[in-house]
Each structure stands twice: as structure tokens, then as C-alpha cells.
Amino acid sequence: MEVEMSTQRELAGMGERARAASRILSTARTEDKNGALRAMAAAIRADSAAILGENAKDLEDGHAAGLSAATLDRLALDEARIEGMASGLEEIAALRDPIGEVTGMWTVEQGLRIGRVRVPLGVVGIIYEARPNVTADAAGLCLKSGNAVILRGGREALRSNVAIARSLRSAAADAKMPEGTVQLVSDPGHEASLALMQLQALDVLIPRGGKALKKAVTENARVPYIMTGDGNCHTFVDASADAGMALSIAINAKTQRSAVCNAMETLLIHRDIAKEFVPAVMEALAARGVELRGDEAVRALYPQAKPATEEDWATEYHDRILAVRIVDGIEEAMDHIHRYGTKHSEAIVTESYANAQRFLSGVDAAAVYVNASTRFTDGGVFGFGAEMGISTQKLHARGPMGVEQLTSTKFVVYGSGQIRGENPAPTRQAGTYH
């Protein structure tokens, strides 16, 4: 697909600035990066009125465009969410700096001392949708890990993202961070996203969004990317489950915040407890505004549920909609998850140690839970501070991506004059030459 030359030139300039900044950031002192992060937090607080004003315009446009309630919820900012962005930056500043960490050191036969050291990725590109808090989270995580970042948010949050990025850039500059540390693509057109996917200055691209964005990345990206997650998450209630615990977990996983990727989308219930548990959990969820869709066995016990289709099992609703199925046991539950899951977050509620261990070992996902809500899959909860996203792939990073996941490694090799010939050089021993 062709990209307009003007868009290519603009992105190329951003790439050059980011590449230059990344060289400086890669050796920046921890105290300097932390000072910049704290300054960025202060700027977000100081500029909160301006940011909220721009967000109100985005919300007004979103209502006029008919955006879903779930999308509007992700888009909306208030004083609490502004404070969350600021405190998130301060939490990142308090994290251990991974850059320069030696992850291994050994000596080989030739006397070479070889070490493996953490280093930044370089230039990170982020494409994300209607969540303006990602602007601050991503900028902070990249700065802490010594990376320059180019941000490209969704058009729904354009004004909000521009306002947040302006505050972050100004604070970073005042803290003596290089130009190009944090940049935002303000062009809302599809061509700008496409150009970023193909920007050779990027060391890695991280898309955060739905299936359309992921399809565009897989078809058009010309740089390495880390796919972050579709979240078709499941909870399986085993026959041995504590009913009260299972009810509490199911309600939380679906309703605590339904629009996020770690919310439960399908509830699987063991047939042996279905007669009692299905009506109880369905009534509790319906009372909280959840639209319920079930298979024939579920609807026999709770006729108010709509018939579930094949599409329902594969759908990430981002809304208060839940698909419910009765299964014969743990193997059928795991088969269902294997077929329809997106390898994000999966949970079992059980009092059986054997079934818990079977589920943990047999389910392929970034996070697998026993007796807890899938809603906990989050960088902050896992101790990473803010997160760049939740990777559902296996290469480079998996699960919540914090500061450490934005690094690579390089080998450092200390010698004492060794050269390589056809045969290994003789080992040098202390005080002796051969």
C-alpha cells in the first residue's frame, strides 16, 4: 500500500530525531531519567485543566460519532485518571533501572571473560487506540528504559494525546532530555499509521488495539513488532469450586471493568454443579446489567439467556456481554480455551489441587490463574509499574510489558590479547605463559 510522500518525509524526520535521542538516552544516568520522569508527572498535574478541556472536546466528538459506551469509557479522563497518569510516572521513576544490569558473566576456555548486559531497544513505535493514558505510560516506560518513543494514538483521542504529549515533551526538555525523546504523530489519517509501520528508524513497533489494527500491522509492517493482546479470556468453574468464591470471581472478572482486555468474555461451568450454579451466577450478572448468551444446556436452566452462536465463543466483547457454556469437565474446558482463546488470561476456580495443576500446565496463555479474577493481568499489579501492553506472543516478551521488557541484551567480552586461529588459543594461567 502506498504512503503519501509528505507523510513519509514527516515520519522520516521524526525517526531521525528519535534515533539521535536514543543514542544519548542509552547512556543517560538513572538519576537524570528519574528526574525527568518526576518533572513529567508534575507537568501533567499542572496542565490537568488544559488536558481535561481537550478531552471534553474529544468526548463531544465521540458522542456525535456514535462511539460505543465502552470506547467512550476508555477515552474519558477525569481528575482521578489524570492523577493516575502522574502517579504512574512517579512509580516508574521509583522502579529499578534495568539498563546496564549484568544478567550473566562467565569465562571460556580461551580465557575470555564474557558478560551479558541489558541495553535499550532503541527507538520504539506505539500505535494505540482510544486510551489517552497510554500516552503518558508509554512515554514514561520508554524513557526509564533508555528508549526514544514515537507515539501514534487513535483519532478519537487526538486532542487529548496532543495536550498530554505537549506537557511531557516540555518537561523532558526542561530536564535536559534530548529532542526526540518523546514524539507524537498528530496526523489522524490512516497514511500516518501505515508510514509508522514501515519506518525503518524503528527498532520495534508495539500495536495496542483491536483486530483491524493487528491485521493492518501483520500485512504492512516492515519492522519487527510485538503484538499486544486481544483478550478473549475465560473462567472455568470446576465441580469442586467453592460456590461463593466462584460467584465473586465471575462477577468481578466481567463487571469490574468490562471494556478492558483482561475482562472475562466466556464463563465455562462444570456440568455437575450447573443446576445450582448457573441460575445463581446468571441472576447476579443480569442484575449488574450483563447481557447473557448461553448454549442449550445453559438456556434450559436460565431461559432468559440469548442463544449463543459460534461467533460468540470467539468474540472479545469489550462490553457487558457474556457467553456461558456448560462443559463435562476440565479437559473439555481446556479444549474450548485452546480453540477460542487468544492466549491472554485464563482462570480456573477449583478446590482440587490436581485440577489446578492440570490447568496451569495445560493452558497456553500469558497469565493463568487459580482461584482469582483475570482482571489482575496488569503491569501495575504484577509490580512492573505502568505497562506498555500485554503481549500474547511468545517471542521477546510475554504478558504485561514493563520497563525490563523494553530492553534487549548485548555481550561484553574482556580479553588479554587473545587471537583466534585454526585451533583454540591456549589457556592463560595466572603467572604462567605457554
C-alpha positions as a Markdown table, in Angstrom:
| # | Residue | x | y | z |
|---|---|---|---|---|
| 1 | Met | 0.0 | 0.0 | 0.0 |
| 2 | Glu | 1.4 | 3.4 | -1.0 |
| 3 | Val | 2.0 | 6.2 | 1.6 |
| 4 | Glu | 2.0 | 9.9 | 0.6 |
| 5 | Met | 5.4 | 11.4 | 0.3 |
| 6 | Ser | 4.7 | 14.2 | 2.7 |
| 7 | Thr | 3.7 | 11.8 | 5.4 |
| 8 | Gln | 6.8 | 9.7 | 4.7 |
| 9 | Arg | 9.0 | 12.8 | 5.0 |
| 10 | Glu | 7.4 | 13.9 | 8.2 |
| 11 | Leu | 7.8 | 10.4 | 9.8 |
| 12 | Ala | 11.4 | 10.2 | 8.5 |
| 13 | Gly | 12.3 | 13.4 | 10.3 |
| 14 | Met | 10.7 | 12.1 | 13.5 |
| 15 | Gly | 12.7 | 8.9 | 13.0 |
| 16 | Glu | 16.0 | 10.8 | 12.7 |
| 17 | Arg | 15.3 | 12.8 | 15.8 |
| 18 | Ala | 14.4 | 9.7 | 17.7 |
| 19 | Arg | 17.4 | 7.8 | 16.5 |
| 20 | Ala | 19.7 | 10.6 | 17.7 |
| 21 | Ala | 17.9 | 10.8 | 21.0 |
| 22 | Ser | 18.2 | 7.1 | 21.6 |
| 23 | Arg | 22.0 | 7.2 | 21.4 |
| 24 | Ile | 22.0 | 9.8 | 24.3 |
| 25 | Leu | 19.3 | 8.0 | 26.3 |
| 26 | Ser | 21.1 | 4.7 | 26.1 |
| 27 | Thr | 23.8 | 6.0 | 28.4 |
| 28 | Ala | 21.7 | 8.5 | 30.4 |
| 29 | Arg | 22.2 | 8.4 | 34.2 |
| 30 | Thr | 19.4 | 6.8 | 36.2 |
| 31 | Glu | 19.1 | 9.9 | 38.4 |
| 32 | Asp | 18.7 | 12.1 | 35.3 |
| 33 | Lys | 16.0 | 9.8 | 33.8 |
| 34 | Asn | 14.2 | 9.7 | 37.2 |
| 35 | Gly | 14.3 | 13.5 | 37.5 |
| 36 | Ala | 12.8 | 13.8 | 34.1 |
| 37 | Leu | 10.0 | 11.4 | 34.9 |
| 38 | Arg | 9.2 | 13.3 | 38.1 |
| 39 | Ala | 9.1 | 16.5 | 36.1 |
| 40 | Met | 6.8 | 15.0 | 33.6 |
| 41 | Ala | 4.4 | 13.9 | 36.4 |
| 42 | Ala | 4.4 | 17.5 | 37.8 |
| 43 | Ala | 3.7 | 18.8 | 34.3 |
| 44 | Ile | 0.7 | 16.5 | 33.9 |
| 45 | Arg | -0.7 | 17.7 | 37.2 |
| 46 | Ala | 0.0 | 21.4 | 36.4 |
| 47 | Asp | -1.7 | 21.1 | 33.0 |
| 48 | Ser | -4.6 | 19.0 | 34.1 |
| 49 | Ala | -7.2 | 21.7 | 33.3 |
| 50 | Ala | -6.0 | 22.1 | 29.8 |
| 51 | Ile | -5.8 | 18.3 | 29.2 |
| 52 | Leu | -9.3 | 17.8 | 30.6 |
| 53 | Gly | -10.6 | 20.6 | 28.3 |
| 54 | Glu | -9.2 | 18.9 | 25.2 |
| 55 | Asn | -10.5 | 15.6 | 26.4 |
| 56 | Ala | -14.0 | 17.1 | 26.7 |
| 57 | Lys | -13.8 | 18.0 | 23.0 |
| 58 | Asp | -12.8 | 14.5 | 22.1 |
| 59 | Leu | -15.7 | 13.1 | 24.1 |
| 60 | Glu | -18.1 | 15.5 | 22.5 |
| 61 | Asp | -17.0 | 14.4 | 19.1 |
| 62 | Gly | -17.1 | 10.8 | 20.2 |
| 63 | His | -20.7 | 11.1 | 21.3 |
| 64 | Ala | -21.6 | 12.8 | 18.0 |
| 65 | Ala | -19.9 | 10.0 | 16.1 |
| 66 | Gly | -21.8 | 7.3 | 18.0 |
| 67 | Leu | -18.9 | 5.7 | 19.7 |
| 68 | Ser | -19.9 | 2.8 | 22.0 |
| 69 | Ala | -20.2 | 3.3 | 25.7 |
| 70 | Ala | -17.1 | 1.1 | 26.2 |
| 71 | Thr | -15.0 | 3.2 | 23.8 |
| 72 | Leu | -16.2 | 6.4 | 25.5 |
| 73 | Asp | -15.2 | 4.9 | 28.9 |
| 74 | Arg | -11.7 | 4.2 | 27.6 |
| 75 | Leu | -11.5 | 7.7 | 26.1 |
| 76 | Ala | -12.7 | 9.6 | 29.1 |
| 77 | Leu | -10.4 | 11.4 | 31.5 |
| 78 | Asp | -11.2 | 12.9 | 34.9 |
| 79 | Glu | -9.1 | 14.2 | 37.8 |
| 80 | Ala | -8.6 | 10.7 | 39.1 |
| 81 | Arg | -7.3 | 9.4 | 35.8 |
| 82 | Ile | -5.0 | 12.5 | 35.4 |
| 83 | Glu | -3.6 | 11.8 | 38.9 |
| 84 | Gly | -3.2 | 8.1 | 37.8 |
| 85 | Met | -1.1 | 9.2 | 34.9 |
| 86 | Ala | 1.1 | 11.4 | 37.1 |
| 87 | Ser | 1.5 | 8.9 | 39.9 |
| 88 | Gly | 2.2 | 6.2 | 37.3 |
| 89 | Leu | 5.2 | 8.3 | 36.0 |
| 90 | Glu | 6.4 | 8.6 | 39.6 |
| 91 | Glu | 6.1 | 4.9 | 40.1 |
| 92 | Ile | 8.2 | 4.3 | 37.0 |
| 93 | Ala | 10.8 | 6.6 | 38.4 |
| 94 | Ala | 10.9 | 4.5 | 41.6 |
| 95 | Leu | 11.5 | 1.3 | 39.7 |
| 96 | Arg | 14.9 | -0.4 | 39.4 |
| 97 | Asp | 16.7 | 0.8 | 36.3 |
| 98 | Pro | 17.4 | -2.3 | 34.2 |
| 99 | Ile | 19.9 | -0.7 | 31.9 |
| 100 | Gly | 23.5 | -1.9 | 32.5 |
| 101 | Glu | 22.3 | -4.8 | 34.6 |
| 102 | Val | 24.7 | -7.8 | 34.1 |
| 103 | Thr | 22.5 | -10.9 | 33.6 |
| 104 | Gly | 25.4 | -13.3 | 33.4 |
| 105 | Met | 29.2 | -13.5 | 33.5 |
| 106 | Trp | 31.5 | -16.4 | 32.7 |
| 107 | Thr | 34.9 | -17.4 | 31.5 |
| 108 | Val | 35.5 | -19.6 | 28.4 |
| 109 | Glu | 38.4 | -21.9 | 27.7 |
| 110 | Gln | 40.4 | -19.2 | 25.9 |
| 111 | Gly | 40.4 | -17.0 | 28.9 |
| 112 | Leu | 37.8 | -14.6 | 27.6 |
| 113 | Arg | 35.5 | -13.1 | 30.3 |
| 114 | Ile | 32.1 | -12.8 | 28.7 |
| 115 | Gly | 29.1 | -11.0 | 30.1 |
| 116 | Arg | 25.5 | -10.4 | 29.1 |
| 117 | Val | 24.3 | -6.8 | 29.8 |
| 118 | Arg | 20.8 | -5.2 | 29.5 |
| 119 | Val | 20.6 | -2.4 | 26.9 |
| 120 | Pro | 17.7 | -0.4 | 25.5 |
| 121 | Leu | 15.8 | -1.5 | 22.4 |
| 122 | Gly | 16.5 | 1.9 | 20.8 |
| 123 | Val | 13.5 | 3.6 | 19.0 |
| 124 | Val | 10.1 | 2.2 | 19.9 |
| 125 | Gly | 6.9 | 3.0 | 18.0 |
| 126 | Ile | 3.5 | 2.7 | 19.6 |
| 127 | Ile | 0.1 | 2.6 | 17.8 |
| 128 | Tyr | -2.8 | 2.6 | 20.2 |
| 129 | Glu | -6.5 | 3.4 | 20.2 |
| 130 | Ala | -8.8 | 5.5 | 22.4 |
| 131 | Arg | -6.9 | 5.4 | 25.7 |
| 132 | Pro | -5.1 | 8.7 | 26.2 |
| 133 | Asn | -3.4 | 7.5 | 29.5 |
| 134 | Val | -1.3 | 5.3 | 27.2 |
| 135 | Thr | 0.5 | 8.4 | 26.0 |
| 136 | Ala | 2.0 | 9.0 | 29.5 |
| 137 | Asp | 2.5 | 5.4 | 30.4 |
| 138 | Ala | 4.4 | 4.6 | 27.1 |
| 139 | Ala | 6.5 | 7.7 | 27.3 |
| 140 | Gly | 7.5 | 7.0 | 30.9 |
| 141 | Leu | 8.3 | 3.4 | 30.3 |
| 142 | Cys | 10.4 | 4.1 | 27.3 |
| 143 | Leu | 12.3 | 6.9 | 29.0 |
| 144 | Lys | 13.1 | 4.8 | 32.0 |
| 145 | Ser | 14.4 | 2.0 | 29.8 |
| 146 | Gly | 16.6 | 4.4 | 27.7 |
| 147 | Asn | 14.4 | 4.3 | 24.6 |
| 148 | Ala | 13.1 | 7.1 | 22.4 |
| 149 | Val | 9.4 | 6.7 | 21.5 |
| 150 | Ile | 7.2 | 7.8 | 18.7 |
| 151 | Leu | 3.5 | 7.7 | 19.7 |
| 152 | Arg | 0.5 | 7.4 | 17.4 |
| 153 | Gly | -2.8 | 7.4 | 19.2 |
| 154 | Gly | -6.3 | 6.9 | 17.8 |
| 155 | Arg | -8.1 | 9.8 | 16.1 |
| 156 | Glu | -10.8 | 9.6 | 18.8 |
| 157 | Ala | -8.3 | 10.9 | 21.4 |
| 158 | Leu | -6.3 | 13.2 | 19.2 |
| 159 | Arg | -6.8 | 16.4 | 21.2 |
| 160 | Ser | -6.2 | 14.7 | 24.5 |
| 161 | Asn | -3.0 | 13.0 | 23.2 |
| 162 | Val | -1.6 | 16.2 | 21.8 |
| 163 | Ala | -2.2 | 18.0 | 25.1 |
| 164 | Ile | -0.6 | 15.2 | 27.1 |
| 165 | Ala | 2.4 | 14.8 | 24.8 |
| 166 | Arg | 3.0 | 18.6 | 24.8 |
| 167 | Ser | 3.3 | 18.5 | 28.6 |
| 168 | Leu | 5.6 | 15.5 | 28.6 |
| 169 | Arg | 7.9 | 17.0 | 25.9 |
| 170 | Ser | 8.2 | 20.3 | 27.6 |
| 171 | Ala | 9.0 | 18.7 | 31.0 |
| 172 | Ala | 11.5 | 16.3 | 29.4 |
| 173 | Ala | 13.2 | 19.2 | 27.6 |
| 174 | Asp | 13.4 | 21.2 | 30.9 |
| 175 | Ala | 15.0 | 18.2 | 32.5 |
| 176 | Lys | 17.7 | 18.2 | 29.7 |
| 177 | Met | 16.5 | 15.1 | 27.9 |
| 178 | Pro | 17.3 | 15.2 | 24.2 |
| 179 | Glu | 15.0 | 16.4 | 21.5 |
| 180 | Gly | 13.2 | 13.4 | 20.0 |
| 181 | Thr | 12.8 | 11.6 | 23.4 |
| 182 | Val | 9.0 | 11.7 | 23.1 |
| 183 | Gln | 7.2 | 12.5 | 19.9 |
| 184 | Leu | 3.6 | 12.2 | 18.8 |
| 185 | Val | 2.3 | 11.7 | 15.3 |
| 186 | Ser | -0.6 | 14.2 | 15.2 |
| 187 | Asp | -1.8 | 13.3 | 11.7 |
| 188 | Pro | -5.0 | 11.4 | 12.3 |
| 189 | Gly | -5.1 | 9.8 | 8.8 |
| 190 | His | -4.6 | 6.1 | 8.1 |
| 191 | Glu | -1.5 | 7.0 | 6.0 |
| 192 | Ala | 0.3 | 8.1 | 9.1 |
| 193 | Ser | -0.2 | 4.8 | 10.8 |
| 194 | Leu | 0.9 | 3.0 | 7.7 |
| 195 | Ala | 4.1 | 5.1 | 7.5 |
| 196 | Leu | 4.9 | 4.4 | 11.1 |
| 197 | Met | 4.5 | 0.7 | 10.5 |
| 198 | Gln | 7.1 | 1.0 | 7.7 |
| 199 | Leu | 9.5 | 3.5 | 9.4 |
| 200 | Gln | 13.0 | 1.9 | 9.2 |
| 201 | Ala | 14.2 | 4.1 | 12.1 |
| 202 | Leu | 12.1 | 1.9 | 14.5 |
| 203 | Asp | 13.7 | -0.9 | 16.3 |
| 204 | Val | 10.3 | -2.3 | 17.3 |
| 205 | Leu | 6.7 | -1.5 | 16.8 |
| 206 | Ile | 4.1 | -2.2 | 19.5 |
| 207 | Pro | 0.4 | -2.1 | 18.4 |
| 208 | Arg | -2.3 | -1.8 | 21.0 |
| 209 | Gly | -5.7 | -2.2 | 19.6 |
| 210 | Gly | -8.3 | -4.5 | 18.0 |
| 211 | Lys | -8.3 | -7.0 | 15.2 |
| 212 | Ala | -8.3 | -4.3 | 12.5 |
| 213 | Leu | -5.1 | -2.7 | 13.7 |
| 214 | Lys | -3.4 | -6.1 | 14.2 |
| 215 | Lys | -4.4 | -7.1 | 10.7 |
| 216 | Ala | -3.0 | -3.9 | 9.3 |
| 217 | Val | 0.3 | -4.5 | 11.2 |
| 218 | Thr | 0.7 | -8.1 | 10.0 |
| 219 | Glu | 0.0 | -7.1 | 6.4 |
| 220 | Asn | 2.0 | -3.8 | 6.2 |
| 221 | Ala | 4.7 | -3.6 | 8.9 |
| 222 | Arg | 8.3 | -3.6 | 7.7 |
| 223 | Val | 9.9 | -3.5 | 11.1 |
| 224 | Pro | 9.8 | -6.0 | 14.0 |
| 225 | Tyr | 6.7 | -5.8 | 16.1 |
| 226 | Ile | 5.4 | -7.2 | 19.4 |
| 227 | Met | 1.7 | -7.9 | 19.2 |
| 228 | Thr | -0.3 | -7.0 | 22.3 |
| 229 | Gly | -3.4 | -8.6 | 23.1 |
| 230 | Asp | -6.8 | -9.5 | 22.1 |
| 231 | Gly | -8.3 | -10.7 | 25.3 |
| 232 | Asn | -10.9 | -13.4 | 24.8 |
| 233 | Cys | -10.5 | -14.5 | 28.4 |
| 234 | His | -12.2 | -17.4 | 30.1 |
| 235 | Thr | -13.1 | -18.6 | 33.6 |
| 236 | Phe | -13.7 | -22.3 | 34.3 |
| 237 | Val | -15.8 | -23.1 | 37.4 |
| 238 | Asp | -14.8 | -26.7 | 38.3 |
| 239 | Ala | -17.1 | -29.2 | 40.1 |
| 240 | Ser | -15.1 | -28.8 | 43.3 |
| 241 | Ala | -15.2 | -24.9 | 43.3 |
| 242 | Asp | -16.3 | -23.0 | 46.3 |
| 243 | Ala | -19.6 | -21.6 | 45.0 |
| 244 | Gly | -19.3 | -18.3 | 46.8 |
| 245 | Met | -15.7 | -17.7 | 45.6 |
| 246 | Ala | -16.7 | -18.7 | 42.1 |
| 247 | Leu | -19.6 | -16.2 | 42.1 |
| 248 | Ser | -17.4 | -13.4 | 43.4 |
| 249 | Ile | -14.7 | -14.1 | 40.8 |
| 250 | Ala | -17.1 | -14.3 | 37.9 |
| 251 | Ile | -18.8 | -11.0 | 38.8 |
| 252 | Asn | -15.5 | -9.2 | 39.2 |
| 253 | Ala | -13.9 | -10.6 | 36.0 |
| 254 | Lys | -16.9 | -9.5 | 33.9 |
| 255 | Thr | -18.2 | -6.3 | 35.6 |
| 256 | Gln | -15.3 | -4.6 | 37.4 |
| 257 | Arg | -14.3 | -3.0 | 34.1 |
| 258 | Ser | -15.8 | -4.7 | 31.1 |
| 259 | Ala | -14.1 | -2.8 | 28.3 |
| 260 | Val | -10.6 | -3.9 | 29.1 |
| 261 | Cys | -8.6 | -6.8 | 27.5 |
| 262 | Asn | -8.4 | -8.8 | 30.8 |
| 263 | Ala | -12.1 | -8.9 | 31.4 |
| 264 | Met | -13.8 | -12.3 | 31.2 |
| 265 | Glu | -15.7 | -12.9 | 27.9 |
| 266 | Thr | -16.7 | -16.6 | 28.4 |
| 267 | Leu | -17.7 | -18.4 | 31.5 |
| 268 | Leu | -17.4 | -22.2 | 31.5 |
| 269 | Ile | -19.2 | -24.2 | 34.1 |
| 270 | His | -18.8 | -27.9 | 35.1 |
| 271 | Arg | -22.0 | -29.9 | 34.4 |
| 272 | Asp | -22.0 | -31.4 | 37.9 |
| 273 | Ile | -22.7 | -28.1 | 39.5 |
| 274 | Ala | -24.6 | -26.4 | 36.7 |
| 275 | Lys | -28.1 | -26.9 | 38.1 |
| 276 | Glu | -27.4 | -24.8 | 41.2 |
| 277 | Phe | -24.6 | -22.5 | 40.0 |
| 278 | Val | -26.0 | -21.4 | 36.6 |
| 279 | Pro | -29.1 | -19.7 | 37.9 |
| 280 | Ala | -27.2 | -18.1 | 40.8 |
| 281 | Val | -24.4 | -16.6 | 38.6 |
| 282 | Met | -26.7 | -15.6 | 35.8 |
| 283 | Glu | -29.1 | -13.7 | 38.0 |
| 284 | Ala | -26.2 | -12.0 | 39.8 |
| 285 | Leu | -24.7 | -10.9 | 36.5 |
| 286 | Ala | -28.0 | -9.9 | 34.9 |
| 287 | Ala | -28.7 | -7.7 | 38.0 |
| 288 | Arg | -25.5 | -5.9 | 37.1 |
| 289 | Gly | -26.5 | -5.2 | 33.6 |
| 290 | Val | -24.8 | -8.0 | 31.8 |
| 291 | Glu | -26.4 | -9.4 | 28.6 |
| 292 | Leu | -26.1 | -13.2 | 28.8 |
| 293 | Arg | -25.8 | -15.6 | 26.0 |
| 294 | Gly | -25.7 | -19.4 | 26.6 |
| 295 | Asp | -25.6 | -22.8 | 24.9 |
| 296 | Glu | -28.7 | -25.0 | 25.0 |
| 297 | Ala | -27.8 | -26.5 | 28.4 |
| 298 | Val | -27.4 | -23.1 | 29.9 |
| 299 | Arg | -30.7 | -21.8 | 28.5 |
| 300 | Ala | -32.5 | -24.9 | 29.8 |
| 301 | Leu | -31.5 | -23.7 | 33.3 |
| 302 | Tyr | -31.8 | -20.0 | 32.6 |
| 303 | Pro | -34.2 | -19.3 | 29.7 |
| 304 | Gln | -33.7 | -15.6 | 29.8 |
| 305 | Ala | -30.3 | -16.0 | 28.2 |
| 306 | Lys | -30.0 | -15.4 | 24.4 |
| 307 | Pro | -28.8 | -18.3 | 22.3 |
| 308 | Ala | -25.0 | -18.3 | 22.0 |
| 309 | Thr | -23.6 | -18.6 | 18.4 |
| 310 | Glu | -20.3 | -19.9 | 17.2 |
| 311 | Glu | -19.2 | -16.3 | 16.8 |
| 312 | Asp | -19.9 | -15.6 | 20.5 |
| 313 | Trp | -17.3 | -18.1 | 21.7 |
| 314 | Ala | -14.7 | -16.2 | 19.6 |
| 315 | Thr | -15.7 | -12.7 | 20.4 |
| 316 | Glu | -14.0 | -10.2 | 22.7 |
| 317 | Tyr | -17.0 | -8.0 | 23.5 |
| 318 | His | -15.3 | -5.1 | 25.3 |
| 319 | Asp | -18.8 | -4.7 | 26.9 |
| 320 | Arg | -21.2 | -6.1 | 29.5 |
| 321 | Ile | -21.9 | -9.2 | 27.4 |
| 322 | Leu | -21.0 | -12.7 | 28.4 |
| 323 | Ala | -21.1 | -16.1 | 26.7 |
| 324 | Val | -21.8 | -19.0 | 29.1 |
| 325 | Arg | -21.3 | -22.7 | 28.3 |
| 326 | Ile | -21.6 | -25.9 | 30.3 |
| 327 | Val | -18.8 | -28.5 | 29.9 |
| 328 | Asp | -18.3 | -32.0 | 31.1 |
| 329 | Gly | -15.0 | -31.4 | 32.8 |
| 330 | Ile | -11.6 | -29.8 | 32.8 |
| 331 | Glu | -10.5 | -31.4 | 29.6 |
| 332 | Glu | -13.5 | -30.1 | 27.7 |
| 333 | Ala | -12.9 | -26.6 | 29.3 |
| 334 | Met | -9.3 | -26.6 | 28.2 |
| 335 | Asp | -10.2 | -27.8 | 24.7 |
| 336 | His | -12.7 | -24.8 | 24.4 |
| 337 | Ile | -10.0 | -22.4 | 25.6 |
| 338 | His | -7.5 | -23.8 | 23.2 |
| 339 | Arg | -9.9 | -23.4 | 20.3 |
| 340 | Tyr | -11.2 | -19.9 | 21.1 |
| 341 | Gly | -8.8 | -18.3 | 23.4 |
| 342 | Thr | -6.3 | -15.6 | 22.5 |
| 343 | Lys | -3.6 | -16.7 | 24.9 |
| 344 | His | -4.1 | -13.7 | 27.2 |
| 345 | Ser | -5.5 | -14.6 | 30.6 |
| 346 | Glu | -7.4 | -17.7 | 31.7 |
| 347 | Ala | -8.7 | -18.8 | 35.1 |
| 348 | Ile | -9.9 | -21.9 | 37.0 |
| 349 | Val | -11.9 | -21.9 | 40.2 |
| 350 | Thr | -11.3 | -25.2 | 42.0 |
| 351 | Glu | -10.6 | -26.8 | 45.3 |
| 352 | Ser | -8.8 | -29.7 | 43.6 |
| 353 | Tyr | -5.0 | -29.4 | 43.6 |
| 354 | Ala | -4.7 | -31.9 | 40.8 |
| 355 | Asn | -7.1 | -29.9 | 38.6 |
| 356 | Ala | -5.4 | -26.6 | 39.4 |
| 357 | Gln | -2.0 | -28.0 | 38.4 |
| 358 | Arg | -3.5 | -29.6 | 35.3 |
| 359 | Phe | -5.0 | -26.3 | 34.2 |
| 360 | Leu | -1.8 | -24.4 | 35.0 |
| 361 | Ser | 0.3 | -26.7 | 32.9 |
| 362 | Gly | -2.2 | -27.4 | 30.1 |
| 363 | Val | -3.5 | -23.9 | 29.3 |
| 364 | Asp | -1.3 | -21.9 | 26.9 |
| 365 | Ala | -1.7 | -18.2 | 27.9 |
| 366 | Ala | 0.4 | -15.3 | 29.1 |
| 367 | Ala | -1.3 | -15.5 | 32.5 |
| 368 | Val | -3.0 | -18.5 | 34.0 |
| 369 | Tyr | -4.9 | -18.1 | 37.3 |
| 370 | Val | -6.2 | -20.4 | 40.1 |
| 371 | Asn | -9.0 | -19.0 | 42.2 |
| 372 | Ala | -8.5 | -15.4 | 41.1 |
| 373 | Ser | -10.0 | -13.0 | 38.6 |
| 374 | Thr | -8.4 | -12.4 | 35.2 |
| 375 | Arg | -8.7 | -8.7 | 35.9 |
| 376 | Phe | -5.3 | -8.9 | 37.7 |
| 377 | Thr | -3.3 | -9.2 | 34.5 |
| 378 | Asp | -1.8 | -5.7 | 34.7 |
| 379 | Gly | 1.7 | -4.2 | 34.8 |
| 380 | Gly | 1.0 | -2.3 | 38.0 |
| 381 | Val | -0.5 | -5.3 | 39.8 |
| 382 | Phe | 2.5 | -7.5 | 38.7 |
| 383 | Gly | 4.9 | -5.0 | 40.1 |
| 384 | Phe | 6.1 | -3.5 | 36.8 |
| 385 | Gly | 4.7 | -0.1 | 37.3 |
| 386 | Ala | 2.7 | 1.0 | 34.2 |
| 387 | Glu | 2.6 | -1.2 | 31.2 |
| 388 | Met | 3.2 | -0.9 | 27.5 |
| 389 | Gly | 0.6 | -3.5 | 26.8 |
| 390 | Ile | 0.1 | -7.2 | 27.4 |
| 391 | Ser | 1.9 | -9.4 | 24.9 |
| 392 | Thr | 0.1 | -12.5 | 23.7 |
| 393 | Gln | 3.0 | -13.7 | 21.7 |
| 394 | Lys | 6.0 | -15.8 | 22.9 |
| 395 | Leu | 9.0 | -14.1 | 21.3 |
| 396 | His | 10.8 | -11.3 | 23.0 |
| 397 | Ala | 8.1 | -10.6 | 25.7 |
| 398 | Arg | 5.0 | -12.3 | 27.0 |
| 399 | Gly | 2.4 | -10.9 | 29.4 |
| 400 | Pro | 2.5 | -7.4 | 30.9 |
| 401 | Met | 5.3 | -5.4 | 29.3 |
| 402 | Gly | 7.1 | -3.1 | 31.8 |
| 403 | Val | 10.5 | -1.5 | 31.8 |
| 404 | Glu | 12.5 | -4.7 | 31.6 |
| 405 | Gln | 10.5 | -6.0 | 28.6 |
| 406 | Leu | 11.6 | -2.8 | 26.7 |
| 407 | Thr | 15.3 | -3.9 | 26.8 |
| 408 | Ser | 17.5 | -6.3 | 24.9 |
| 409 | Thr | 20.9 | -7.6 | 25.8 |
| 410 | Lys | 24.4 | -7.4 | 24.4 |
| 411 | Phe | 27.5 | -9.4 | 25.1 |
| 412 | Val | 30.6 | -7.7 | 26.5 |
| 413 | Val | 33.9 | -9.6 | 26.2 |
| 414 | Tyr | 37.0 | -8.9 | 28.2 |
| 415 | Gly | 40.3 | -10.3 | 26.8 |
| 416 | Ser | 44.0 | -10.1 | 27.5 |
| 417 | Gly | 45.4 | -10.3 | 24.0 |
| 418 | Gln | 43.7 | -13.4 | 22.7 |
| 419 | Ile | 43.6 | -14.0 | 18.9 |
| 420 | Arg | 41.8 | -16.8 | 17.2 |
| 421 | Gly | 43.5 | -19.3 | 14.9 |
| 422 | Glu | 42.6 | -22.7 | 13.5 |
| 423 | Asn | 42.8 | -24.2 | 17.0 |
| 424 | Pro | 41.7 | -22.7 | 20.2 |
| 425 | Ala | 44.3 | -20.5 | 21.8 |
| 426 | Pro | 46.0 | -21.9 | 24.8 |
| 427 | Thr | 44.5 | -21.0 | 28.2 |
| 428 | Arg | 46.4 | -18.3 | 30.0 |
| 429 | Gln | 47.0 | -19.2 | 33.7 |
| 430 | Ala | 47.9 | -16.8 | 36.4 |
| 431 | Gly | 51.7 | -16.1 | 36.2 |
| 432 | Thr | 52.4 | -18.7 | 33.5 |
| 433 | Tyr | 52.6 | -18.4 | 29.7 |
| 434 | His | 52.5 | -21.4 | 27.4 |
